[in-house]
Coordinates of C-alpha atoms and ligand atoms in Angstrom, one line a residue:
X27 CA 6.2 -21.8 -62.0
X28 CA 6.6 -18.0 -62.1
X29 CA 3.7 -17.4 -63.7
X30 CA 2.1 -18.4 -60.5
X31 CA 4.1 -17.1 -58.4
X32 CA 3.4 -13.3 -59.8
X33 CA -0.7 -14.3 -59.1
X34 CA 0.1 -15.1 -56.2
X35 CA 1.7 -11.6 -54.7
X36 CA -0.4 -10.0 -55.9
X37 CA -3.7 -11.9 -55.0
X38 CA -4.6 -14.1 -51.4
X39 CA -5.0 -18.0 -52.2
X40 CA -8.5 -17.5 -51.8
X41 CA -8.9 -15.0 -54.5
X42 CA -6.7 -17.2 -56.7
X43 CA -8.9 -19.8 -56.4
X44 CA -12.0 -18.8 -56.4
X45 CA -11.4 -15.8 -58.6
X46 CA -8.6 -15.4 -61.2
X47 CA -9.5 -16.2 -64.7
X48 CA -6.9 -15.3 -67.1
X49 CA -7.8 -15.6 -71.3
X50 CA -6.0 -15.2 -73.6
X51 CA -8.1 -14.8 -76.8
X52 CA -7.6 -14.4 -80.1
X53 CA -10.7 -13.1 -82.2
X54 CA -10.9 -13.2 -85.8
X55 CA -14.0 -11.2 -87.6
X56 CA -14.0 -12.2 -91.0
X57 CA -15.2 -10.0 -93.6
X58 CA -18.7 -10.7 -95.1
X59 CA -21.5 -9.2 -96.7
X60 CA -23.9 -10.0 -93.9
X61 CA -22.9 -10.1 -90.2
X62 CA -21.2 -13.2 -89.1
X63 CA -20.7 -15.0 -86.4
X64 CA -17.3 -14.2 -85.3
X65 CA -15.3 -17.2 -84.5
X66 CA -13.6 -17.6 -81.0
X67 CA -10.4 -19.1 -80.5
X68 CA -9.1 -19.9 -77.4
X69 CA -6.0 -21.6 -77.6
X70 CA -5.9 -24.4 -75.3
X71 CA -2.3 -24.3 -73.7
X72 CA -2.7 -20.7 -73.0
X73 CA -5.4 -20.8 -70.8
X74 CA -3.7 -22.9 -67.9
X75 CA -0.3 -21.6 -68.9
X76 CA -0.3 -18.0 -70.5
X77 CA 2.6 -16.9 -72.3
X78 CA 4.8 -15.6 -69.7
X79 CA 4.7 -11.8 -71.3
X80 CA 1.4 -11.8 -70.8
X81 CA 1.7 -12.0 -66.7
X82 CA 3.7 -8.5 -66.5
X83 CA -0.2 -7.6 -67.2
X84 CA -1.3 -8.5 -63.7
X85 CA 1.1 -6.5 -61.8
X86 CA -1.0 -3.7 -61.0
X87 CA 2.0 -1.2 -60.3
X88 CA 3.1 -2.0 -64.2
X89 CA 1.8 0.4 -66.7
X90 CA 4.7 1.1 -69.2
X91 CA 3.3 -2.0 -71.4
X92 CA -0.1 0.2 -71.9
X93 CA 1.6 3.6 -72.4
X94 CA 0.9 4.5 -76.1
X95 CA 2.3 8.3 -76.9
X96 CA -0.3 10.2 -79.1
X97 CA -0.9 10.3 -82.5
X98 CA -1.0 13.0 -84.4
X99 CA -4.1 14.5 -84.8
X100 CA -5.4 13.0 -88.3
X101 CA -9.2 12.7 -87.3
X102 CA -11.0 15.6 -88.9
X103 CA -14.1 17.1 -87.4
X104 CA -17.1 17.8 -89.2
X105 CA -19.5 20.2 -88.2
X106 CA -23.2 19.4 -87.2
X107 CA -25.7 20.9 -85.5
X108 CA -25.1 21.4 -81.9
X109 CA -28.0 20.0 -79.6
X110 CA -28.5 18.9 -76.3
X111 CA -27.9 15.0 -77.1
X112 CA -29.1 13.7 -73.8
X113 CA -32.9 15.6 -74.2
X114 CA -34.7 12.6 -76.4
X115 CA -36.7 10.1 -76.6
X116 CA -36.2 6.4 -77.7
X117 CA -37.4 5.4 -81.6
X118 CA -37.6 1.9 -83.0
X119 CA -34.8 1.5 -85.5
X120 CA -35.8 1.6 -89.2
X121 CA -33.2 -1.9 -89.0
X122 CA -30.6 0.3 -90.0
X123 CA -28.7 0.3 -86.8
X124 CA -30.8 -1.5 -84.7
X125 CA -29.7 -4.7 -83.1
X126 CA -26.6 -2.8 -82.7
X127 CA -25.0 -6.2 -83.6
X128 CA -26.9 -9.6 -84.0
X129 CA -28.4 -11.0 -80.2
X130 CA -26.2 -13.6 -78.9
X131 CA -23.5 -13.1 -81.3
X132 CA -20.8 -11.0 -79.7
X133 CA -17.5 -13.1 -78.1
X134 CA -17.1 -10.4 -75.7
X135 CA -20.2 -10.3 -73.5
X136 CA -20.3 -12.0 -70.1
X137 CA -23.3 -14.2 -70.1
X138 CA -24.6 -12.0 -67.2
X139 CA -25.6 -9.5 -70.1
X140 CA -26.1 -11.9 -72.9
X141 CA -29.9 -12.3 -72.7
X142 CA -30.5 -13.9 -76.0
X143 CA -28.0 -16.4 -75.0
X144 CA -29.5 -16.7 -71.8
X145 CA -33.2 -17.1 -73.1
X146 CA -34.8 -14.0 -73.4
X147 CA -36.8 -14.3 -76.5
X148 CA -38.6 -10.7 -76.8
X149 CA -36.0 -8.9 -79.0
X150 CA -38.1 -5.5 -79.0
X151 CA -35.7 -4.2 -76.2
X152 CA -32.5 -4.2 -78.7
X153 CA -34.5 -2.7 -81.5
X154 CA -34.6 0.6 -79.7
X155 CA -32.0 3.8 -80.7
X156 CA -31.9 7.1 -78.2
X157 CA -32.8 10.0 -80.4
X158 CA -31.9 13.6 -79.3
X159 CA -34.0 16.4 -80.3
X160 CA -33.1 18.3 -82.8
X161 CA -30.0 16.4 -83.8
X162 CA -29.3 12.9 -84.7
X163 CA -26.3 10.3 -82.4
X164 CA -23.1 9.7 -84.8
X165 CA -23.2 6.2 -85.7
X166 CA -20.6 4.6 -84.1
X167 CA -18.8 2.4 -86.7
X168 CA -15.7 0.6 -86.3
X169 CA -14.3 1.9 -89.4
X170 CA -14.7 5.6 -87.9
X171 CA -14.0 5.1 -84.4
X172 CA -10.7 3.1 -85.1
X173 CA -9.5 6.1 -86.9
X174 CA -10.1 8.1 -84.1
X175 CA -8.7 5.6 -81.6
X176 CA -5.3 5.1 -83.6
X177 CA -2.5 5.0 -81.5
X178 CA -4.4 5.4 -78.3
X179 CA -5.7 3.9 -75.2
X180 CA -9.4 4.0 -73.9
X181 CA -10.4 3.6 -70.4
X182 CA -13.7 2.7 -68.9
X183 CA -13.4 3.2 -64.7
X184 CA -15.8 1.8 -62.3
X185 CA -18.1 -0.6 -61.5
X186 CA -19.6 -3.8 -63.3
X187 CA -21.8 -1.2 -65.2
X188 CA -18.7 0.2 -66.8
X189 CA -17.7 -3.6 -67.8
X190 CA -21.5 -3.7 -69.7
X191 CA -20.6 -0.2 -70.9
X192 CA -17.1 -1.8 -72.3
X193 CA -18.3 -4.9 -73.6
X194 CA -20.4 -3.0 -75.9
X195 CA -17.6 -0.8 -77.0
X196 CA -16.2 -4.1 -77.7
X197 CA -19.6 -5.5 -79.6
X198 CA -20.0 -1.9 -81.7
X199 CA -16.2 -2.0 -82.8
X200 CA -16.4 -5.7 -84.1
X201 CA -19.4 -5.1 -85.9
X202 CA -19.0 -4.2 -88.9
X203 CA -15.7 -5.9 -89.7
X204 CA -15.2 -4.4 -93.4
X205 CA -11.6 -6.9 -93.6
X206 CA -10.5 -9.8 -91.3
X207 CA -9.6 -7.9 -87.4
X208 CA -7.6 -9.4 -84.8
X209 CA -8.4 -8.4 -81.2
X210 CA -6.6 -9.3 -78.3
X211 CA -7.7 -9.9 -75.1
X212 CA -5.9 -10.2 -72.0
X213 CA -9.2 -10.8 -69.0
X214 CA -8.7 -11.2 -65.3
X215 CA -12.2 -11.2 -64.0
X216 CA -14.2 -12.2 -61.2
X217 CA -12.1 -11.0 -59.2
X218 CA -14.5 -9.2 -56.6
X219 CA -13.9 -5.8 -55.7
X220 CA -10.2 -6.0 -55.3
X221 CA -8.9 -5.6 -58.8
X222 CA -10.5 -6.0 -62.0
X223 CA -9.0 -5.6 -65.1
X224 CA -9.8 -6.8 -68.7
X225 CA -7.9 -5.3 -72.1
X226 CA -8.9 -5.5 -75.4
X227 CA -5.7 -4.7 -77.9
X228 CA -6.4 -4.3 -81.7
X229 CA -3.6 -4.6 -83.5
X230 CA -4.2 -3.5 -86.6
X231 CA -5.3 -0.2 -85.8
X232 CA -3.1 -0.2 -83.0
X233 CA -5.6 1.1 -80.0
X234 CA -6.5 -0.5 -76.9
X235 CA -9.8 -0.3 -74.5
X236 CA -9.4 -1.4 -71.0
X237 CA -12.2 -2.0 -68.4
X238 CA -10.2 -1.5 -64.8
X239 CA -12.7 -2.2 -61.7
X240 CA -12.6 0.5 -58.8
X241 CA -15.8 0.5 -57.7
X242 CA -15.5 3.2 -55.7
X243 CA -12.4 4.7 -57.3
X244 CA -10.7 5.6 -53.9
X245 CA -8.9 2.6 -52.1
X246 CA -10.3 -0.2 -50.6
X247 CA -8.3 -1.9 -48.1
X248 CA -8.4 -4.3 -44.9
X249 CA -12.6 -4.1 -45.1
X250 CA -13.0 -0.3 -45.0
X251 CA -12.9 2.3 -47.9
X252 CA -10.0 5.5 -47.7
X253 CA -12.1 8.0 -48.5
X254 CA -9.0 10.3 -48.6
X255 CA -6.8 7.7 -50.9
X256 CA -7.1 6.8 -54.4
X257 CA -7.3 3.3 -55.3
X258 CA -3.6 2.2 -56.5
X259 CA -5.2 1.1 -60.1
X260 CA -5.5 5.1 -60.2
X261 CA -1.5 4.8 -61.2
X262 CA -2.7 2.1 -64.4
X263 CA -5.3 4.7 -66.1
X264 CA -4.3 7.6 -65.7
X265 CA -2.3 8.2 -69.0
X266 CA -4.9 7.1 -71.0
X267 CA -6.2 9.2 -73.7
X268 CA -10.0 8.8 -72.8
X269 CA -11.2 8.1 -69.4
X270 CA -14.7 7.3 -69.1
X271 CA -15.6 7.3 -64.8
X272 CA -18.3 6.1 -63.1
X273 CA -19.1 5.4 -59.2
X274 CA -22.2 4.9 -57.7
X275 CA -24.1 1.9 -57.5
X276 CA -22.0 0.6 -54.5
X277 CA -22.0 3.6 -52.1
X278 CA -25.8 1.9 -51.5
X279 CA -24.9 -1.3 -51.9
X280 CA -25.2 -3.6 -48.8
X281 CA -21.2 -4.4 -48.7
X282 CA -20.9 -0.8 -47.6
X283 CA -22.8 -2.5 -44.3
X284 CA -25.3 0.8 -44.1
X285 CA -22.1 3.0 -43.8
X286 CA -21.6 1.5 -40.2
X287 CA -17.5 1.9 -39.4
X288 CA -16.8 1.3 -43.1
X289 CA -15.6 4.4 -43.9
X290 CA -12.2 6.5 -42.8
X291 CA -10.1 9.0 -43.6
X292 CA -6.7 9.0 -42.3
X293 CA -6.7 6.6 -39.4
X294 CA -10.3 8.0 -38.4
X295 CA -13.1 5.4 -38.9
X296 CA -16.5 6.9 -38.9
X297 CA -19.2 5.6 -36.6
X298 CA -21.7 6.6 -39.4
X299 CA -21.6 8.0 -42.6
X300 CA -24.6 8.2 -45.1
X301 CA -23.6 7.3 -49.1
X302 CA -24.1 11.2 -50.2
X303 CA -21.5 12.1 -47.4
X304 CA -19.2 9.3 -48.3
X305 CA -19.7 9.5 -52.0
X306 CA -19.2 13.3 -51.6
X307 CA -16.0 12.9 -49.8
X308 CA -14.7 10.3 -52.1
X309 CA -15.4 12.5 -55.2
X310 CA -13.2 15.4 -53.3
X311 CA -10.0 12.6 -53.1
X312 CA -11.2 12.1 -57.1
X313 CA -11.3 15.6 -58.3
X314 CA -8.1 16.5 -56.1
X315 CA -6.6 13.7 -57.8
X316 CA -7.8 14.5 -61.2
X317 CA -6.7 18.0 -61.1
X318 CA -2.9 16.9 -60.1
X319 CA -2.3 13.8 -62.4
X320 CA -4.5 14.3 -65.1
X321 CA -3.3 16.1 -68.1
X322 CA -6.1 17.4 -69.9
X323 CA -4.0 18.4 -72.7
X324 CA -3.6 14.2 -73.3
X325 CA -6.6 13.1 -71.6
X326 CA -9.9 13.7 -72.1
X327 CA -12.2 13.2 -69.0
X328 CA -15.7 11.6 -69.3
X329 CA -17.7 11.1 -65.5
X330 CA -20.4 9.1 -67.1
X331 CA -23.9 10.0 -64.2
X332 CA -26.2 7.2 -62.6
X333 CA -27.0 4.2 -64.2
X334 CA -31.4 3.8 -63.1
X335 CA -32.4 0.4 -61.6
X336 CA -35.6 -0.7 -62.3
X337 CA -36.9 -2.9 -59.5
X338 CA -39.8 -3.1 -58.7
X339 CA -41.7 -5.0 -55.9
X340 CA -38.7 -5.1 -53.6
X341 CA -35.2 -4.2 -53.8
X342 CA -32.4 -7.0 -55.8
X343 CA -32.1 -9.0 -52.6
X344 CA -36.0 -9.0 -51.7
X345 CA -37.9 -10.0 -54.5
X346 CA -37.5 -6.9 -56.9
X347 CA -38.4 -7.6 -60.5
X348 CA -38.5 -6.3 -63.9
X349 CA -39.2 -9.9 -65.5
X350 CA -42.2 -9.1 -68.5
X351 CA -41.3 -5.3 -69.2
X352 CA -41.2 -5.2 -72.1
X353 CA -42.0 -1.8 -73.0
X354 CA -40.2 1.1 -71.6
X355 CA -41.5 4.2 -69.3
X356 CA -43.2 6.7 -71.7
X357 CA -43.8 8.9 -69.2
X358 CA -41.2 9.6 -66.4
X359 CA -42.1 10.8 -62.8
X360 CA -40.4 13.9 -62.0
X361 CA -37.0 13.6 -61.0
X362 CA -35.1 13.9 -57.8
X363 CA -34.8 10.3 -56.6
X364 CA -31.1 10.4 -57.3
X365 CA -29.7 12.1 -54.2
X366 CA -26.0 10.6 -55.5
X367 CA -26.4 12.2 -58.9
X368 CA -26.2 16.0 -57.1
X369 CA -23.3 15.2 -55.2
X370 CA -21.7 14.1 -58.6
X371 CA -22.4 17.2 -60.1
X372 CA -21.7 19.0 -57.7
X373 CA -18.6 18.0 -57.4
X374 CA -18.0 18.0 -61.3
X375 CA -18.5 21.9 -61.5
X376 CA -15.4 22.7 -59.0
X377 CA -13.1 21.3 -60.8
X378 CA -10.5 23.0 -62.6
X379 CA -9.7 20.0 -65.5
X380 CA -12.9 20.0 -67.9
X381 CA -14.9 16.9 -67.1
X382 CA -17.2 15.9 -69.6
X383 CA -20.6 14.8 -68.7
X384 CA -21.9 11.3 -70.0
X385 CA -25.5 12.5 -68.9
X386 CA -27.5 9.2 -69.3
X387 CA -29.4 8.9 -66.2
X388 CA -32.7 10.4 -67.8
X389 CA -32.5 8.9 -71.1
X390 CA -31.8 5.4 -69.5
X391 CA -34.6 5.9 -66.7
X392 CA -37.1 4.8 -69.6
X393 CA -35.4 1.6 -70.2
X394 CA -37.2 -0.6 -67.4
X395 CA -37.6 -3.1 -70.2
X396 CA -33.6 -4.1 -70.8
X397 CA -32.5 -5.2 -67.7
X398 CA -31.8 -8.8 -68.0
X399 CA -34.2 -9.7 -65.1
X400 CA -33.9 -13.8 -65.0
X401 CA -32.0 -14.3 -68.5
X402 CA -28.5 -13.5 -66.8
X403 CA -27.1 -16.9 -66.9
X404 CA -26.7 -20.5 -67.4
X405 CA -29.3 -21.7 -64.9
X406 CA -32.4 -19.7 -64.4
X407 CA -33.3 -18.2 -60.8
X408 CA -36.5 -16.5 -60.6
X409 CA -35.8 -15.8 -57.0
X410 CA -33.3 -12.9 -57.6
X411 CA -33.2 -10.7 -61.0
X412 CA -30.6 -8.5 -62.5
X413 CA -32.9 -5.1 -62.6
X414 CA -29.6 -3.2 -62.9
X415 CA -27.5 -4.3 -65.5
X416 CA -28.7 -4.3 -68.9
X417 CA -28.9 -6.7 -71.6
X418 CA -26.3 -6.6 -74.9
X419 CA -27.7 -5.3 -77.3
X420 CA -29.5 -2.4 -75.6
X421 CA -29.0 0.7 -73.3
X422 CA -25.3 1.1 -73.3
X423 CA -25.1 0.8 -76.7
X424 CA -26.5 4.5 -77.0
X425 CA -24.0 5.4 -74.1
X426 CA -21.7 4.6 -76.6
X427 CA -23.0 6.4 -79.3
X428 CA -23.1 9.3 -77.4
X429 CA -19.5 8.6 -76.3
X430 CA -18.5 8.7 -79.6
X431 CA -20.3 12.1 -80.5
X432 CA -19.2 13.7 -78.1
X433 CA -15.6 12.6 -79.0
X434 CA -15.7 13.3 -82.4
X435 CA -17.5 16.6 -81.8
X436 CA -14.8 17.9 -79.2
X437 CA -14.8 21.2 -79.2
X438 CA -17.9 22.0 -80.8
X439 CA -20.4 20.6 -77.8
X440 CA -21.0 23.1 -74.4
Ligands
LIG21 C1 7.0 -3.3 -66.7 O1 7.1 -4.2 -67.8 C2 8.2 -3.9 -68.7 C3 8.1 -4.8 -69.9 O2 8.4 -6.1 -69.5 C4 9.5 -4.0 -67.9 O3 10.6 -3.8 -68.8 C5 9.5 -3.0 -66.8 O4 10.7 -3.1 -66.0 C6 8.3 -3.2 -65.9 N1 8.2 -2.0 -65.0 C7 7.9 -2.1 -63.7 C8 7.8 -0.9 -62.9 O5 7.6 -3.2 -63.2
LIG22 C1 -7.9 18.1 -84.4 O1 -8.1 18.8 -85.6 C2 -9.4 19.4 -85.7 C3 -9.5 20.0 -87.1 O2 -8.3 20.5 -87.6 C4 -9.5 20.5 -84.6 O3 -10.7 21.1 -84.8 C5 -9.4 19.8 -83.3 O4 -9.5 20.7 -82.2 C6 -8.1 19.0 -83.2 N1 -8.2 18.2 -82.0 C7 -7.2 18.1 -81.1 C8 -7.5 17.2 -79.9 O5 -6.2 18.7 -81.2
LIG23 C1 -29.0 15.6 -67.6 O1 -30.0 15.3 -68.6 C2 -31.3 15.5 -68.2 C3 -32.2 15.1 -69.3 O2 -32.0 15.7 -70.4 C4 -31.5 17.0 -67.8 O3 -32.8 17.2 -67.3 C5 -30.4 17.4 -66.8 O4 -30.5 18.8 -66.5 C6 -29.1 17.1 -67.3 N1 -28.1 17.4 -66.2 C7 -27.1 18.2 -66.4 C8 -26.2 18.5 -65.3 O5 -26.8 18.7 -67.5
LIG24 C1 1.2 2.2 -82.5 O1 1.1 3.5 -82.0 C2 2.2 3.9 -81.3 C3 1.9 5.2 -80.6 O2 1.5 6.2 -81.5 C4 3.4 4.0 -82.2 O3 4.5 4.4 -81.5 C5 3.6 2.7 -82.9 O4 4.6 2.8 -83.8 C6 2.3 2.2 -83.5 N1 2.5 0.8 -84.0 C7 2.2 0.5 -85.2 C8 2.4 -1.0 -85.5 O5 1.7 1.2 -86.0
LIG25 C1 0.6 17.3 -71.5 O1 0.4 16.7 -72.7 C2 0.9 17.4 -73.8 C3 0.4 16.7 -75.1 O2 0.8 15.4 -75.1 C4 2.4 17.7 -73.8 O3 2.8 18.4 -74.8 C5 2.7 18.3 -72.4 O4 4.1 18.4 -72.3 C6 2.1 17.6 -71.3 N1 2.3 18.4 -70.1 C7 2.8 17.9 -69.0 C8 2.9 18.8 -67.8 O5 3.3 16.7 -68.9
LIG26 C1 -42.8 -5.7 -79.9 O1 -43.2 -4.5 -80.6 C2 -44.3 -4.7 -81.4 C3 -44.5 -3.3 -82.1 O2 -44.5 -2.3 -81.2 C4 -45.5 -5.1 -80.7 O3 -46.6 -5.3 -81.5 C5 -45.3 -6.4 -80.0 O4 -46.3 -6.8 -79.1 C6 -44.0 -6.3 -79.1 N1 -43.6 -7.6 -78.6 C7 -43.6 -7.8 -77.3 C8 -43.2 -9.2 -76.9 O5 -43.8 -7.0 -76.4
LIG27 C1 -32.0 -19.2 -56.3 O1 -31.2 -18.3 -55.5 C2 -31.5 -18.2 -54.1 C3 -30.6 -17.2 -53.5 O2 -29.3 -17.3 -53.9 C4 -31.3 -19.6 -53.5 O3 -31.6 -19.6 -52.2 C5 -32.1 -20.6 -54.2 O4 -31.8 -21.9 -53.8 C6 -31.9 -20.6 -55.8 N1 -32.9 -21.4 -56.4 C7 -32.5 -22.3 -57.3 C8 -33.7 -23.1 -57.9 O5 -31.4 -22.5 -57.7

């Protein structure tokens, strides 16, 4: 069969096996007056047999299917108040806004974020809406922000924190379905670190969001990480109209095996290298990059910062928990813990295309009480908890709003 056979180049049996998932789902909103669930269809014969368009998707090197010219420029800006939206606090929602959509109700969240679903039955944590001072987030409505997207492509770059930081994109844009929406979505997923990709087309308004994994945005090849390479998904993104970046989390994760001959650059391996020195030289291959292929005329450029963990009594694989917080941090210890988040900025500052900062470190920092913790699945472990991710509804939600201010208020933030 050639669908196979194109999995198959591009992916090891193993992988193949063990890994590739390919949906191909159809989602209908219909309108309402109150939220409804939004029905899933998943048409049986497509999910062991896709329709054979749809595997030009999975070649990696293929991105002429995704390259949407730009609109013109029909969004108009309204002015506000300019204020420093990441200096806040968190307020519970009047009910207005907050759940940003009904808990357990969204088709597009991996059960690893679905906490209702998965049994969490405290619902304070999703009632919660980041406030800057002196200014208020947009709302981020579907009707607005597909306005804005028309005719363009969205791209969310990194780790499995940029797939909860899509998913809610997904969940905030299906929301408020004012008229029956189709979205199509095209998922290859759990596919380890290799190559992740998942793409959510609407048709009607004619934009797409894409989730591409690159954990550590340079290449990854034969067991070590090309410090001095980018990773070839770079070639699949990089037209996009919005790139939202983020890298961190895995520079300390244990796959990195304590930086011990993981690294290299060229054909030199390093004996040693620490995550800041790594991450720092990676970021150089990233800006380098950025500066050459990006066209910041087309593109914007979002590096969203450090996404907090929240562990407590041990680390994720020693015991760490978070299970029972329910209220978040009203008081935050100095900061200076996030030795990564300097290198990042760093590194931000000398570059010559204008970058824009999704500064949510802080303003997340106080949210030790929406990480899923046990409620990340079908079966309940207490031994290890999720003190990283965050449930849906919650946190990224508000990385999303201020995604979308900053978007709409181009120009007029610093
Ligand atoms: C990508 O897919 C399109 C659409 O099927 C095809 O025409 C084109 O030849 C492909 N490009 C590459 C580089 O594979
Ligand atoms: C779009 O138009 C608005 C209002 O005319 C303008 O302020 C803004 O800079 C334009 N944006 C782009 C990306 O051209
Ligand atoms: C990020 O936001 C925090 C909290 O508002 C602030 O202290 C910090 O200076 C900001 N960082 C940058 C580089 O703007
Ligand atoms: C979708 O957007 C692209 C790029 O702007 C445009 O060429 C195409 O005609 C649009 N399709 C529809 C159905 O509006
Ligand atoms: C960059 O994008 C703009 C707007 O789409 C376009 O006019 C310009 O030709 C592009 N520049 C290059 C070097 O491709
Ligand atoms: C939820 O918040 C309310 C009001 O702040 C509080 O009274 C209640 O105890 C909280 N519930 C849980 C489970 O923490
Ligand atoms: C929970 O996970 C740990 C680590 O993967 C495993 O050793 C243990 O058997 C699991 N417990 C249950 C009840 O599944």
């Amino acid at each position: 069969m050639e669908f196979s056979k194109a999995i198959f180049q591009v992916f090891d049996l193993k992988t193949v096996i063990y890994g590739v998932i390919l949906l191909f789902i159809v989602i209908d909103v219909f309108s309402s007056t109150s939220i409804t669930k939004a029905p899933v269809t998943i048409p049986s014969n497509t999910i062991s047999s896709p329709p054979l368009s749809l595997a030009i998707i999975l070649k990696p090197s293929n991105t002429s299917i995704f390259s949407i010219p730009n609109l013109k420029n029909t969004t108009s800006f309204r002015k506000r108040p300019i204020c420093d939206i990441f200096q806040g606090r968190w307020v519970v929602d009047d009910g207005r806004s907050r759940p940003s959509y009904r808990p357990g109700e969204c088709p597009f969240i991996h059960f690893n974020f679905d906490c209702f679903k998965s049994g969490r039955m405290d619902l304070n944590y999703t009632m919660l809406r980041w406030k800057p001072n002196g200014c208020s987030l947009r709302r981020l409505t579907r009707h607005k922000m597909a306005k804005f997207l028309r005719g363009k492509r969205l791209a969310f770059v990194g780790d499995s924190l940029s797939r909860n930081e899509y998913q809610s994109f997904l969940c905030l844009l299906t929301n408020d379905a004012g008229k029956k929406k189709k979205v199509l979505v095209v998922r290859k997923t759990k596919v380890f670190e290799k190559f992740g990709f998942e793409s959510a087309n609407f048709p009607d308004d004619n934009f797409t969001i894409d989730f591409i994994q690159t954990p550590f945005l340079v290449q990854k090849f034969e067991g070590k990480v090309q410090l001095d390479v980018m990773a070839k998904v770079s070639e699949d993104y990089k037209n996009a109209d919005i790139i939202v970046f983020n890298s961190a989390h895995w520079w300390r994760h244990r796959i990195t095996n304590h930086g011990n001959n993981f690294y290299q650059i060229g054909k030199h391996v390093y004996k040693h290298l620490t995550p800041k020195m790594a991450f720092k030289k990676s970021l150089r291959t990233w800006s380098k990059w950025v500066d050459a292929n990006i066209n910041a005329t087309r593109t914007q450029v979002f590096f969203r910062s450090f996404s907090p963990v929240h562990y407590s009594g041990g680390q994720w694989n020693s015991g760490g928990n978070c299970r029972g917080e329910n209220f978040p941090i009203t008081k935050l210890k100095k900061r200076g813990k996030f030795e990564l988040q300097e290198t990042l900025e760093t590194a931000l500052r000398k570059m010559s295309t204008p970058v824009r900062y999704l500064n949510v470190t802080t303003m997340s920092n106080y949210r030790k009480d929406a990480h899923p913790s046990i409620f990340r699945g079908k079966t309940i472990n207490e031994t290890i908890q999720d003190c990283s991710h965050w449930c849906l509804p919650g946190v990224p939600d508000s990385w999303n709003e201020l995604l979308f201010t900053m978007l709409m208020d181009h120009g007029q933030q610093k």
